[in-house]
Amino acid sequence: MYGVASYSSVGKRVRLSRIVREPGSLVFAFDHWLEHGPADFPEDRLDPRVILEAVVDAGVDAVMLTPGDARLFSDIWAGRTALIVKVTGKTSLRPPDAQLLQSIIGTVEEAIALGADAVAATVYWGSPQEDAMVSQWTLIRETAERYGVPALQLAYPRGPTIRDRHSLDVVLYGVRAAVSVGADLIKTYYTGSRDSFAKVVRAASGVPVMMSGGPARHSALEFLRDLKAVMDVGAAGAVVGRNIFQAPDIKAMTRACRAVIRGEASPEEAAAGEGLA
Ligand code: FBP
């Protein structure tokens, strides 16, 4: 091949390497105050600062925040962990027929101004408003591309034709769609087994895939086993919110997730080592 890489392709590679690390990365997702509201937060954890401090102290590869929270809490994350700014969002307060569209809540330029290593945006594949979501995504991805910023897609199939968001065919379709529209990194639902997730990773054709945490499992061990299953079949890591910040001991759960993702401990060893039930 002749020629040298473009400035932006170098920038994208450098930024991506701060998030996607070998053998795997733990990203803390923390946009839940916007997306879900108080229902997600135990009474003693209403202050996001308390949660974010604990997670960053325990050590994660990156945090994914809204632009406003990235600004407000920069004293916690800056210089300690990579930053992904999520530039789309919605609240659960919307009426049901408006739940399948996210709004633009920040720009790529603002994310760069904040020091972001990547931008993230949700696409609800199969939504009646899929057209608007894909158009938003394309604008975000194209702008990010120009500045050498990787674009993470939360590839979430949901809509009236989708019966089971977690079924293999549905997740596969969402991941292939995300690849087709240029995602640099994909966050998607767990399909419930190691073998099925292997197909999801293969379908991404080398674009890194991270498992989305989802609602808190019945036990820490159950979640750690899910992490192990996806890591065994080539996932790039996981983007986890509730399974960490709703855990009785946030720091212990963060460390256990990280150890399993990095292959430093089995789920059983990680749970026992951190005293998790
Ligand atoms: P969780 O690990 O808590 O599932 O967080 C990941 C995430 O994608 C968040 O970024 C987002 O707020 C939330 O899940 C979306 O949840 P829902 O699936 O209820 O829309």
Coordinates of C-alpha atoms and ligand atoms in Angstrom, one line a residue:
M1 CA 0.0 0.0 0.0
Y2 CA 1.3 3.5 -0.9
G3 CA 1.0 6.8 1.0
V4 CA 0.7 7.6 4.6
A5 CA -2.3 7.5 6.9
S6 CA -4.6 10.5 7.1
Y7 CA -4.3 12.7 10.2
S8 CA -7.8 11.7 11.3
S9 CA -7.2 8.0 10.9
V10 CA -4.2 8.3 13.3
G11 CA -6.2 10.3 15.8
K12 CA -9.0 7.7 15.7
R13 CA -6.5 4.8 16.2
V14 CA -4.8 6.6 19.1
R15 CA -8.1 7.5 20.8
L16 CA -9.6 4.0 20.3
S17 CA -6.5 2.4 21.8
R18 CA -7.3 4.3 25.1
I19 CA -10.7 2.5 25.2
V20 CA -10.3 -0.8 23.5
R21 CA -7.4 -2.5 25.4
E22 CA -6.0 -6.0 25.3
P23 CA -7.2 -8.4 26.5
G24 CA -10.5 -6.5 27.2
S25 CA -11.9 -3.3 28.6
L26 CA -14.4 -2.3 31.2
V27 CA -16.4 0.8 30.4
F28 CA -18.7 2.3 33.0
A29 CA -21.9 3.5 31.5
F30 CA -23.4 6.3 33.5
D31 CA -26.2 8.1 31.7
H32 CA -28.9 6.6 33.8
W33 CA -30.1 9.7 35.5
L34 CA -31.1 11.0 32.1
E35 CA -32.4 7.7 30.6
H36 CA -34.1 6.1 33.6
G37 CA -34.3 8.7 36.4
P38 CA -34.6 8.0 40.1
A39 CA -36.0 4.5 39.7
D40 CA -32.4 3.2 39.1
F41 CA -30.9 4.8 42.2
P42 CA -30.8 3.5 45.7
E43 CA -31.7 6.2 48.3
D44 CA -28.1 6.5 49.5
R45 CA -26.7 6.9 46.0
L46 CA -28.8 9.7 44.6
D47 CA -25.6 11.8 44.2
P48 CA -23.9 10.7 41.0
R49 CA -20.6 12.0 42.3
V50 CA -20.5 9.3 45.0
I51 CA -21.0 6.5 42.4
L52 CA -18.6 7.9 39.9
E53 CA -15.8 8.5 42.5
A54 CA -16.1 4.9 43.7
V55 CA -16.0 3.4 40.1
V56 CA -13.0 5.5 39.0
D57 CA -11.2 4.8 42.2
A58 CA -11.6 1.1 41.7
G59 CA -10.3 1.4 38.1
V60 CA -12.2 1.3 34.8
D61 CA -10.8 1.7 31.3
A62 CA -13.3 4.4 30.4
V63 CA -16.5 6.2 31.6
M64 CA -19.4 7.0 29.3
L65 CA -21.1 10.2 30.4
T66 CA -23.6 12.8 29.1
P67 CA -21.9 16.1 28.1
G68 CA -23.3 17.9 31.1
D69 CA -22.1 15.3 33.6
A70 CA -18.7 15.0 31.8
R71 CA -18.3 18.7 32.4
L72 CA -19.5 18.7 36.0
F73 CA -17.5 15.7 37.1
S74 CA -14.2 16.3 35.3
D75 CA -12.4 16.5 38.6
I76 CA -13.2 12.8 39.0
W77 CA -12.4 11.3 35.6
A78 CA -9.9 13.6 34.0
G79 CA -6.4 12.1 33.8
R80 CA -7.6 8.9 35.4
T81 CA -9.7 7.2 32.8
A82 CA -10.7 7.6 29.2
L83 CA -13.9 9.5 28.4
I84 CA -16.7 8.6 26.0
V85 CA -19.3 11.4 25.6
K86 CA -22.8 10.1 24.8
V87 CA -24.3 12.7 22.5
T88 CA -27.9 11.3 22.3
G89 CA -30.3 10.6 25.0
K90 CA -33.9 10.6 26.2
T91 CA -35.9 10.4 29.5
S92 CA -38.3 7.7 30.6
L93 CA -40.8 10.5 31.2
R94 CA -41.7 10.6 27.6
P95 CA -45.0 9.0 26.5
P96 CA -44.6 5.5 25.1
D97 CA -44.9 6.4 21.5
A98 CA -41.9 8.8 21.9
Q99 CA -39.7 6.4 23.6
L100 CA -38.2 5.0 20.4
L101 CA -36.3 8.1 19.5
Q102 CA -33.3 9.7 21.2
S103 CA -32.6 13.5 21.0
I104 CA -29.3 15.1 20.2
I105 CA -27.9 16.3 23.6
G106 CA -24.4 17.4 22.5
T107 CA -22.2 17.7 19.5
V108 CA -19.0 16.0 18.5
E109 CA -17.2 19.4 18.8
E110 CA -18.4 19.7 22.4
A111 CA -17.2 16.2 23.1
I112 CA -13.8 17.0 21.8
A113 CA -13.8 20.3 23.8
L114 CA -14.4 18.1 26.9
G115 CA -11.4 15.9 26.1
A116 CA -13.4 12.9 24.8
D117 CA -11.7 9.8 23.4
A118 CA -14.9 8.7 21.7
V119 CA -18.5 9.8 21.1
A120 CA -21.4 7.5 21.6
A121 CA -24.9 7.5 20.1
T122 CA -27.9 5.1 20.3
V123 CA -29.7 3.7 17.3
Y124 CA -33.0 1.9 18.0
W125 CA -33.0 -0.4 14.9
G126 CA -36.6 -1.2 14.1
S127 CA -38.0 1.9 15.7
P128 CA -40.8 3.7 13.7
Q129 CA -38.3 6.6 14.0
E130 CA -35.4 4.6 12.7
D131 CA -35.0 7.0 9.8
A132 CA -34.4 10.0 12.1
M133 CA -32.0 7.9 14.3
V134 CA -29.9 6.7 11.4
S135 CA -29.7 10.3 10.0
Q136 CA -28.6 11.5 13.5
W137 CA -26.0 8.8 13.7
T138 CA -24.6 9.5 10.2
L139 CA -24.1 13.1 11.0
I140 CA -22.4 12.3 14.3
R141 CA -20.2 9.6 12.8
E142 CA -19.2 11.7 9.8
T143 CA -18.3 14.7 12.0
A144 CA -16.4 12.4 14.4
E145 CA -14.5 10.8 11.5
R146 CA -13.3 14.2 10.3
Y147 CA -11.8 14.9 13.8
G148 CA -10.3 11.5 14.2
V149 CA -12.8 10.5 17.0
P150 CA -14.1 7.0 17.1
A151 CA -17.9 6.6 17.1
L152 CA -19.5 4.0 19.4
Q153 CA -22.9 2.8 18.5
L154 CA -25.4 1.5 21.1
A155 CA -27.0 -0.8 18.6
Y156 CA -30.3 -1.5 20.3
P157 CA -33.0 -3.2 18.2
R158 CA -36.4 -2.2 19.5
G159 CA -39.7 -1.5 17.9
P160 CA -43.1 -3.0 17.1
T161 CA -41.8 -5.8 15.0
I162 CA -39.2 -7.0 17.5
R163 CA -40.5 -9.5 20.0
D164 CA -37.3 -10.4 21.8
R165 CA -34.5 -7.8 21.9
H166 CA -32.0 -10.4 23.1
S167 CA -32.7 -13.1 20.5
L168 CA -29.7 -14.0 18.3
D169 CA -31.3 -13.0 15.0
V170 CA -32.3 -9.6 16.3
V171 CA -28.9 -8.8 18.0
L172 CA -27.1 -10.1 14.9
Y173 CA -29.1 -7.8 12.7
G174 CA -28.5 -4.8 14.9
V175 CA -24.8 -5.5 15.0
R176 CA -24.5 -5.9 11.2
A177 CA -26.6 -2.7 10.7
A178 CA -24.2 -0.9 13.0
V179 CA -21.2 -2.2 11.0
S180 CA -22.9 -1.2 7.8
V181 CA -23.4 2.4 8.9
G182 CA -19.7 2.8 10.0
A183 CA -19.6 2.1 13.8
D184 CA -16.0 2.0 15.1
L185 CA -17.2 0.2 18.3
I186 CA -20.5 -1.5 19.1
K187 CA -22.3 -2.0 22.3
T188 CA -25.1 -4.6 22.1
Y189 CA -27.3 -6.9 24.2
Y190 CA -26.1 -10.2 25.5
T191 CA -27.7 -13.1 23.6
G192 CA -27.8 -15.4 26.7
S193 CA -25.1 -17.9 25.8
R194 CA -21.5 -18.0 24.8
D195 CA -22.1 -19.8 21.5
S196 CA -24.7 -17.3 20.3
F197 CA -22.5 -14.4 21.3
A198 CA -19.7 -15.9 19.3
K199 CA -21.9 -15.5 16.2
V200 CA -22.5 -11.8 17.1
V201 CA -18.7 -11.2 17.4
R202 CA -18.1 -12.9 14.1
A203 CA -20.9 -10.9 12.4
A204 CA -19.1 -7.7 13.4
S205 CA -16.2 -8.6 11.0
G206 CA -13.5 -7.3 13.3
V207 CA -15.3 -4.2 14.6
P208 CA -14.9 -4.5 18.4
V209 CA -18.1 -5.5 20.2
M210 CA -18.8 -4.9 23.8
M211 CA -21.6 -6.4 25.8
S212 CA -24.2 -4.1 27.3
G213 CA -24.7 -4.8 31.0
G214 CA -28.4 -4.6 31.3
P215 CA -30.5 -4.8 34.5
A216 CA -28.7 -6.0 37.6
R217 CA -28.6 -9.8 37.7
H218 CA -29.8 -11.8 40.7
S219 CA -26.2 -12.2 41.9
A220 CA -22.8 -10.8 41.1
L221 CA -21.6 -14.3 40.1
E222 CA -24.3 -14.6 37.5
F223 CA -23.2 -11.3 35.9
L224 CA -19.5 -12.2 36.1
R225 CA -20.3 -15.5 34.3
D226 CA -22.0 -13.6 31.5
L227 CA -18.8 -11.4 31.2
K228 CA -16.6 -14.5 31.0
A229 CA -18.9 -16.0 28.3
V230 CA -18.6 -13.0 26.0
M231 CA -14.9 -12.6 26.7
D232 CA -14.3 -16.3 25.8
V233 CA -15.7 -15.7 22.3
G234 CA -13.8 -12.5 21.4
A235 CA -15.8 -9.6 22.9
A236 CA -13.7 -6.4 23.4
G237 CA -15.2 -6.0 26.8
A238 CA -18.3 -4.7 28.4
V239 CA -20.1 -1.4 29.0
V240 CA -21.7 -1.7 32.4
G241 CA -23.9 0.5 34.5
R242 CA -26.5 -0.9 36.8
N243 CA -24.7 -4.2 37.6
I244 CA -22.0 -2.0 39.0
F245 CA -23.7 1.0 40.6
Q246 CA -26.5 -1.0 42.1
A247 CA -24.2 -3.5 43.6
P248 CA -23.9 -3.5 47.4
D249 CA -20.2 -2.8 47.1
I250 CA -19.5 -0.7 44.0
K251 CA -15.7 -0.9 44.3
A252 CA -15.6 -4.6 44.8
M253 CA -17.9 -5.2 41.9
T254 CA -15.9 -2.9 39.6
R255 CA -12.7 -4.8 40.5
A256 CA -14.3 -8.2 40.0
C257 CA -15.7 -7.2 36.5
R258 CA -12.3 -5.9 35.5
A259 CA -10.5 -9.1 36.7
V260 CA -12.9 -11.3 34.7
I261 CA -12.7 -9.1 31.6
R262 CA -8.9 -9.1 31.7
G263 CA -8.8 -12.9 32.3
E264 CA -7.0 -12.4 35.6
A265 CA -9.6 -14.4 37.5
S266 CA -12.5 -16.8 36.9
P267 CA -15.9 -15.5 37.8
E268 CA -15.9 -17.7 40.9
E269 CA -12.4 -16.5 41.9
A270 CA -13.3 -12.9 41.3
A271 CA -16.5 -13.1 43.3
A272 CA -14.8 -15.0 46.2
G273 CA -11.8 -12.7 46.2
E274 CA -14.0 -9.6 46.5
G275 CA -16.4 -11.1 49.0
L276 CA -19.3 -10.9 46.5
A277 CA -22.4 -13.1 46.9
Ligands
FBP1 P1 -26.7 -0.8 31.9 O1 -25.4 -1.6 32.1 O2 -27.2 -0.3 33.2 O3 -27.7 -1.6 31.1 O4 -26.3 0.5 31.1 C1 -26.1 0.5 29.7 C2 -27.1 1.4 29.1 O5 -27.0 1.3 27.7 C3 -27.0 2.8 29.5 O6 -26.0 3.5 28.8 C4 -28.4 3.3 29.2 O7 -28.8 4.4 30.1 C5 -29.2 2.1 29.5 O8 -28.4 1.0 29.4 C6 -30.4 2.0 28.6 O9 -31.3 1.2 29.2 P2 -32.6 0.7 28.5 O10 -32.2 -0.6 27.9 O11 -33.5 0.5 29.7 O12 -33.0 1.7 27.5

